PDB file of C-alpha atoms in Angstrom:
ATOM      1  CA  HIS A   1      -1.616  -5.993  63.207  1.00  0.00           C
ATOM      2  CA  PHE A   2      -3.924  -3.499  61.215  1.00  0.00           C
ATOM      3  CA  ASP A   3      -7.317  -2.751  62.292  1.00  0.00           C
ATOM      4  CA  MET A   4      -8.973  -1.273  59.353  1.00  0.00           C
ATOM      5  CA  SER A   5     -11.078   1.025  61.310  1.00  0.00           C
ATOM      6  CA  ASN A   6      -9.226   2.333  63.740  1.00  0.00           C
ATOM      7  CA  PRO A   7      -8.111   5.499  61.517  1.00  0.00           C
ATOM      8  CA  ARG A   8      -4.387   5.712  62.646  1.00  0.00           C
ATOM      9  CA  HIS A   9      -3.708   2.619  61.292  1.00  0.00           C
ATOM     10  CA  MET A  10      -5.140   4.118  57.775  1.00  0.00           C
ATOM     11  CA  ASP A  11      -3.034   6.898  57.891  1.00  0.00           C
ATOM     12  CA  SER A  12       0.094   4.719  58.031  1.00  0.00           C
ATOM     13  CA  LEU A  13      -1.018   2.342  55.368  1.00  0.00           C
ATOM     14  CA  ARG A  14      -1.366   5.336  53.267  1.00  0.00           C
ATOM     15  CA  SER A  15       1.890   6.779  54.083  1.00  0.00           C
ATOM     16  CA  ILE A  16       3.359   3.342  53.694  1.00  0.00           C
ATOM     17  CA  ARG A  17       1.020   3.006  49.956  1.00  0.00           C
ATOM     18  CA  SER A  18       2.531   6.418  48.982  1.00  0.00           C
ATOM     19  CA  ALA A  19       5.945   5.910  50.110  1.00  0.00           C
ATOM     20  CA  VAL A  20       5.780   3.003  47.891  1.00  0.00           C
ATOM     21  CA  VAL A  21       4.689   4.707  44.895  1.00  0.00           C
ATOM     22  CA  ARG A  22       7.375   7.392  45.022  1.00  0.00           C
ATOM     23  CA  LEU A  23      10.273   4.464  45.566  1.00  0.00           C
ATOM     24  CA  GLU A  24       8.757   2.460  42.164  1.00  0.00           C
ATOM     25  CA  ARG A  25       8.760   6.051  40.236  1.00  0.00           C
ATOM     26  CA  LEU A  26      12.540   6.327  41.378  1.00  0.00           C
ATOM     27  CA  VAL A  27      14.016   2.944  40.046  1.00  0.00           C
ATOM     28  CA  MET A  28      11.893   3.628  37.025  1.00  0.00           C
ATOM     29  CA  ASN A  29      13.058   7.228  36.573  1.00  0.00           C
ATOM     30  CA  LEU A  30      17.393   5.297  37.612  1.00  0.00           C
ATOM     31  CA  LEU A  31      16.695   2.586  35.578  1.00  0.00           C
ATOM     32  CA  THR A  32      15.478   4.714  32.207  1.00  0.00           C
ATOM     33  CA  LEU A  33      18.340   7.209  32.498  1.00  0.00           C
ATOM     34  CA  SER A  34      20.571   4.758  32.537  1.00  0.00           C
ATOM     35  CA  MET A  35      19.623   3.156  30.201  1.00  0.00           C
ATOM     36  CA  GLY A  36      20.114   6.172  28.616  1.00  0.00           C
ATOM     37  CA  LYS A  37      23.244   6.785  29.345  1.00  0.00           C
ATOM     38  CA  GLY A  38      23.694   3.258  27.537  1.00  0.00           C
ATOM     39  CA  GLN A  39      21.982   4.285  24.206  1.00  0.00           C
ATOM     40  CA  ASN A  40      20.378   1.153  24.168  1.00  0.00           C
ATOM     41  CA  PHE A  41      17.383   2.627  25.010  1.00  0.00           C
ATOM     42  CA  GLU A  42      14.774   0.192  22.993  1.00  0.00           C
ATOM     43  CA  LEU A  43      11.091   1.664  22.509  1.00  0.00           C
ATOM     44  CA  LYS A  44       8.858  -1.021  22.370  1.00  0.00           C
ATOM     45  CA  LYS A  45       6.044   1.227  20.472  1.00  0.00           C
ATOM     46  CA  GLU A  46       2.309   0.693  19.880  1.00  0.00           C
ATOM     47  CA  LYS A  47      -0.116   2.964  18.955  1.00  0.00           C
ATOM     48  CA  ILE A  48      -1.500   4.924  22.049  1.00  0.00           C
ATOM     49  CA  PHE A  49      -3.751   7.047  22.738  1.00  0.00           C
ATOM     50  CA  ILE A  50      -1.939  10.318  24.367  1.00  0.00           C
ATOM     51  CA  GLN A  51      -5.062  11.069  26.999  1.00  0.00           C
ATOM     52  CA  ASP A  52      -5.113   7.570  27.808  1.00  0.00           C
ATOM     53  CA  ILE A  53      -1.523   8.515  29.274  1.00  0.00           C
ATOM     54  CA  ILE A  54      -2.205  12.041  30.562  1.00  0.00           C
ATOM     55  CA  SER A  55      -5.453  10.165  32.433  1.00  0.00           C
ATOM     56  CA  ASN A  56      -3.894   7.245  33.769  1.00  0.00           C
ATOM     57  CA  ALA A  57      -0.494   9.847  34.786  1.00  0.00           C
ATOM     58  CA  LEU A  58      -3.594  12.005  36.564  1.00  0.00           C
ATOM     59  CA  SER A  59      -4.955   8.593  38.547  1.00  0.00           C
ATOM     60  CA  GLN A  60      -1.699   7.845  40.162  1.00  0.00           C
ATOM     61  CA  LEU A  61      -0.939  11.581  41.348  1.00  0.00           C
ATOM     62  CA  ASN A  62      -4.185  11.542  42.476  1.00  0.00           C
ATOM     63  CA  GLU A  63      -3.315  11.520  46.048  1.00  0.00           C
ATOM     64  CA  ASP A  64      -0.487  14.123  46.252  1.00  0.00           C
ATOM     65  CA  ILE A  65      -3.211  16.572  43.964  1.00  0.00           C
ATOM     66  CA  THR A  66      -5.711  16.214  46.463  1.00  0.00           C
ATOM     67  CA  LYS A  67      -3.901  16.589  49.655  1.00  0.00           C
ATOM     68  CA  LYS A  68      -2.937  20.280  47.672  1.00  0.00           C
ATOM     69  CA  ASN A  69      -5.761  21.015  46.481  1.00  0.00           C
ATOM     70  CA  ILE A  70      -4.653  21.836  43.118  1.00  0.00           C
ATOM     71  CA  ASN A  71      -7.446  22.119  40.651  1.00  0.00           C
ATOM     72  CA  VAL A  72      -6.742  20.167  37.221  1.00  0.00           C
ATOM     73  CA  ILE A  73      -7.931  21.400  34.349  1.00  0.00           C
ATOM     74  CA  LEU A  74      -7.780  19.484  30.927  1.00  0.00           C
ATOM     75  CA  ASN A  75      -8.091  20.478  27.856  1.00  0.00           C
ATOM     76  CA  ILE A  76      -7.878  17.587  25.397  1.00  0.00           C
ATOM     77  CA  GLU A  77      -8.672  18.120  21.668  1.00  0.00           C
ATOM     78  CA  PRO A  78     -11.699  15.299  21.313  1.00  0.00           C
ATOM     79  CA  HIS A  79     -10.706  12.397  18.300  1.00  0.00           C
ATOM     80  CA  LEU A  80      -7.355  12.997  18.698  1.00  0.00           C
ATOM     81  CA  PRO A  81      -5.110  10.015  15.958  1.00  0.00           C
ATOM     82  CA  PRO A  82      -3.195   7.421  17.653  1.00  0.00           C
ATOM     83  CA  ILE A  83       0.272   7.610  17.872  1.00  0.00           C
ATOM     84  CA  GLU A  84       3.996   5.201  18.326  1.00  0.00           C
ATOM     85  CA  ALA A  85       5.258   5.287  21.323  1.00  0.00           C
ATOM     86  CA  ASP A  86       6.779   2.894  23.829  1.00  0.00           C
ATOM     87  CA  PRO A  87       3.338   3.392  26.782  1.00  0.00           C
ATOM     88  CA  SER A  88       4.855   2.146  29.786  1.00  0.00           C
ATOM     89  CA  LYS A  89       7.875   5.213  28.794  1.00  0.00           C
ATOM     90  CA  LEU A  90       5.765   7.224  27.812  1.00  0.00           C
ATOM     91  CA  SER A  91       3.450   7.384  30.856  1.00  0.00           C
ATOM     92  CA  ILE A  92       7.102   7.633  32.827  1.00  0.00           C
ATOM     93  CA  ALA A  93       7.825  11.240  30.943  1.00  0.00           C
ATOM     94  CA  VAL A  94       3.920  12.754  31.488  1.00  0.00           C
ATOM     95  CA  LEU A  95       3.965  11.392  35.256  1.00  0.00           C
ATOM     96  CA  ASN A  96       7.331  12.932  35.473  1.00  0.00           C
ATOM     97  CA  LEU A  97       5.969  16.180  34.357  1.00  0.00           C
ATOM     98  CA  LEU A  98       2.724  16.252  36.204  1.00  0.00           C
ATOM     99  CA  ASP A  99       4.633  15.240  39.348  1.00  0.00           C
ATOM    100  CA  ASN A 100       6.848  18.500  38.602  1.00  0.00           C
ATOM    101  CA  ALA A 101       3.749  20.364  38.160  1.00  0.00           C
ATOM    102  CA  VAL A 102       1.782  19.183  41.556  1.00  0.00           C
ATOM    103  CA  LYS A 103       5.112  19.544  43.792  1.00  0.00           C
ATOM    104  CA  PHE A 104       6.094  23.018  42.995  1.00  0.00           C
ATOM    105  CA  ASN A 105       2.652  23.731  42.684  1.00  0.00           C
ATOM    106  CA  LYS A 106       1.306  26.321  45.832  1.00  0.00           C
ATOM    107  CA  THR A 107      -1.835  24.737  47.743  1.00  0.00           C
ATOM    108  CA  GLY A 108      -5.214  25.727  45.993  1.00  0.00           C
ATOM    109  CA  GLY A 109      -2.669  26.168  42.426  1.00  0.00           C
ATOM    110  CA  ILE A 110      -4.064  25.212  39.143  1.00  0.00           C
ATOM    111  CA  ILE A 111      -2.594  22.680  36.514  1.00  0.00           C
ATOM    112  CA  ARG A 112      -3.643  22.717  33.045  1.00  0.00           C
ATOM    113  CA  ILE A 113      -3.569  19.936  30.488  1.00  0.00           C
ATOM    114  CA  SER A 114      -4.073  20.348  27.066  1.00  0.00           C
ATOM    115  CA  ALA A 115      -3.475  18.289  24.073  1.00  0.00           C
ATOM    116  CA  SER A 116      -4.101  19.044  20.921  1.00  0.00           C
ATOM    117  CA  GLN A 117      -3.416  18.011  17.027  1.00  0.00           C
ATOM    118  CA  LEU A 118      -0.858  20.365  14.868  1.00  0.00           C
ATOM    119  CA  LYS A 119      -0.083  20.939  11.459  1.00  0.00           C
ATOM    120  CA  SER A 120       2.927  19.308  11.312  1.00  0.00           C
ATOM    121  CA  LYS A 121       1.098  15.332  11.406  1.00  0.00           C
ATOM    122  CA  SER A 122       1.842  16.046  15.335  1.00  0.00           C
ATOM    123  CA  ILE A 123       0.423  16.239  18.457  1.00  0.00           C
ATOM    124  CA  GLY A 124       1.609  18.855  21.211  1.00  0.00           C
ATOM    125  CA  VAL A 125       0.519  18.282  24.627  1.00  0.00           C
ATOM    126  CA  ALA A 126       1.302  21.547  27.217  1.00  0.00           C
ATOM    127  CA  ILE A 127       0.923  21.384  31.005  1.00  0.00           C
ATOM    128  CA  SER A 128       1.089  24.645  33.105  1.00  0.00           C
ATOM    129  CA  ASP A 129       1.222  25.169  36.692  1.00  0.00           C
ATOM    130  CA  THR A 130       0.747  27.863  39.137  1.00  0.00           C
ATOM    131  CA  GLY A 131       4.028  27.271  40.496  1.00  0.00           C
ATOM    132  CA  ILE A 132       7.097  28.842  42.259  1.00  0.00           C
ATOM    133  CA  GLY A 133       9.033  29.398  38.359  1.00  0.00           C
ATOM    134  CA  ILE A 134      12.568  28.200  37.804  1.00  0.00           C
ATOM    135  CA  PRO A 135      14.790  31.243  37.103  1.00  0.00           C
ATOM    136  CA  GLU A 136      15.624  31.762  33.178  1.00  0.00           C
ATOM    137  CA  GLU A 137      19.491  31.467  34.385  1.00  0.00           C
ATOM    138  CA  LYS A 138      18.945  27.656  35.600  1.00  0.00           C
ATOM    139  CA  LEU A 139      16.423  27.088  32.860  1.00  0.00           C
ATOM    140  CA  GLU A 140      19.531  25.462  31.141  1.00  0.00           C
ATOM    141  CA  GLU A 141      20.132  23.275  34.476  1.00  0.00           C
ATOM    142  CA  ILE A 142      16.796  21.608  35.472  1.00  0.00           C
ATOM    143  CA  TYR A 143      17.648  19.372  32.745  1.00  0.00           C
ATOM    144  CA  SER A 144      20.687  17.423  34.250  1.00  0.00           C
ATOM    145  CA  PRO A 145      20.585  14.763  36.552  1.00  0.00           C
ATOM    146  CA  PHE A 146      19.992  15.934  40.192  1.00  0.00           C
ATOM    147  CA  THR A 147      19.126  19.239  40.048  1.00  0.00           C
ATOM    148  CA  GLN A 148      16.751  20.736  41.950  1.00  0.00           C
ATOM    149  CA  VAL A 149      16.622  24.294  40.938  1.00  0.00           C
ATOM    150  CA  ASP A 150      16.955  26.427  44.698  1.00  0.00           C
ATOM    151  CA  MET A 151      17.622  24.012  47.042  1.00  0.00           C
ATOM    152  CA  SER A 152      16.551  26.302  50.135  1.00  0.00           C
ATOM    153  CA  SER A 153      13.172  26.477  48.766  1.00  0.00           C
ATOM    154  CA  THR A 154      12.647  22.711  47.514  1.00  0.00           C
ATOM    155  CA  ARG A 155      13.686  21.088  51.248  1.00  0.00           C
ATOM    156  CA  GLU A 156       9.961  20.891  51.445  1.00  0.00           C
ATOM    157  CA  HIS A 157       9.748  19.357  47.575  1.00  0.00           C
ATOM    158  CA  GLN A 158      10.657  15.553  48.014  1.00  0.00           C
ATOM    159  CA  GLY A 159      12.565  14.084  44.968  1.00  0.00           C
ATOM    160  CA  THR A 160      15.967  14.362  43.395  1.00  0.00           C
ATOM    161  CA  GLY A 161      15.142  16.228  40.514  1.00  0.00           C
ATOM    162  CA  LEU A 162      15.627  13.374  38.315  1.00  0.00           C
ATOM    163  CA  GLY A 163      12.232  13.374  36.579  1.00  0.00           C
ATOM    164  CA  LEU A 164      13.009  15.991  34.056  1.00  0.00           C
ATOM    165  CA  THR A 165      16.109  14.920  32.630  1.00  0.00           C
ATOM    166  CA  VAL A 166      14.141  11.441  31.831  1.00  0.00           C
ATOM    167  CA  ALA A 167      11.157  13.223  30.619  1.00  0.00           C
ATOM    168  CA  LYS A 168      13.518  14.553  28.145  1.00  0.00           C
ATOM    169  CA  THR A 169      15.351  11.663  27.682  1.00  0.00           C
ATOM    170  CA  ILE A 170      12.197   9.728  27.015  1.00  0.00           C
ATOM    171  CA  ILE A 171      10.239  12.545  24.764  1.00  0.00           C
ATOM    172  CA  GLU A 172      13.672  12.936  22.526  1.00  0.00           C
ATOM    173  CA  ALA A 173      14.056   8.812  21.688  1.00  0.00           C
ATOM    174  CA  HIS A 174      10.894   9.000  20.001  1.00  0.00           C
ATOM    175  CA  ASN A 175      12.418  11.659  17.922  1.00  0.00           C
ATOM    176  CA  GLY A 176      10.104  14.543  19.909  1.00  0.00           C
ATOM    177  CA  LYS A 177      10.591  17.728  21.212  1.00  0.00           C
ATOM    178  CA  ILE A 178      10.156  19.161  24.821  1.00  0.00           C
ATOM    179  CA  THR A 179      10.617  22.805  25.630  1.00  0.00           C
ATOM    180  CA  LEU A 180      10.135  24.617  28.808  1.00  0.00           C
ATOM    181  CA  LYS A 181       8.710  28.040  29.589  1.00  0.00           C
ATOM    182  CA  SER A 182       8.911  29.514  33.122  1.00  0.00           C
ATOM    183  CA  LYS A 183       8.450  33.071  34.786  1.00  0.00           C
ATOM    184  CA  ILE A 184       9.443  33.062  38.704  1.00  0.00           C
ATOM    185  CA  GLY A 185       6.638  33.051  40.756  1.00  0.00           C
ATOM    186  CA  LYS A 186       3.650  32.915  38.149  1.00  0.00           C
ATOM    187  CA  GLY A 187       4.812  28.854  37.108  1.00  0.00           C
ATOM    188  CA  SER A 188       5.907  26.665  35.077  1.00  0.00           C
ATOM    189  CA  THR A 189       5.001  24.734  31.208  1.00  0.00           C
ATOM    190  CA  PHE A 190       6.594  22.099  29.568  1.00  0.00           C
ATOM    191  CA  ILE A 191       5.291  21.280  26.014  1.00  0.00           C
ATOM    192  CA  PHE A 192       6.286  18.516  24.060  1.00  0.00           C
ATOM    193  CA  VAL A 193       5.383  17.396  20.594  1.00  0.00           C
ATOM    194  CA  LEU A 194       5.427  13.957  19.344  1.00  0.00           C
ATOM    195  CA  ALA A 195       4.646  12.671  15.824  1.00  0.00           C
ATOM    196  CA  CYS A 196       1.645  10.993  14.926  1.00  0.00           C
TER     197      CYS A 196
END
């Protein structure tokens, strides 16, 4: 029996909730990955705004962002045109990239998210963190399933390392491109481009 006025009970509820959210994300990732492998990756496209996808993902990660006292800086161009995309799948991709930026960030770190219209009739999104960074020789590996780059330093970082593989699969299924720049100890920046 839960007593809402008991802070210990509320904490238990909160940790159950965040475990469920993590589990939900993992299931979505596994499903998406298995669909991508079977090449029957169906996209249910509609006109969507990238800023909605970003704010939705941020609200889902709000608890983790607050817990690590991370400062999120949004730099989203006004009046961005809509893109044709599968909202639920693109949401998973953006959520995974942001989750990564939170998970590998330092306490009190910064996440910068920018979205702008590029000349090539496309929208570019950059997600930067001030986290632990990824060594150059490992950059290729990060998209292979179940990799978490340096297991020693990532023990505290929960997750399976599936997220980036899934993000890449989804963005490429939309005929988009994803690239990563990273500096050890300085942080990482993921950039993806999708056609309008």
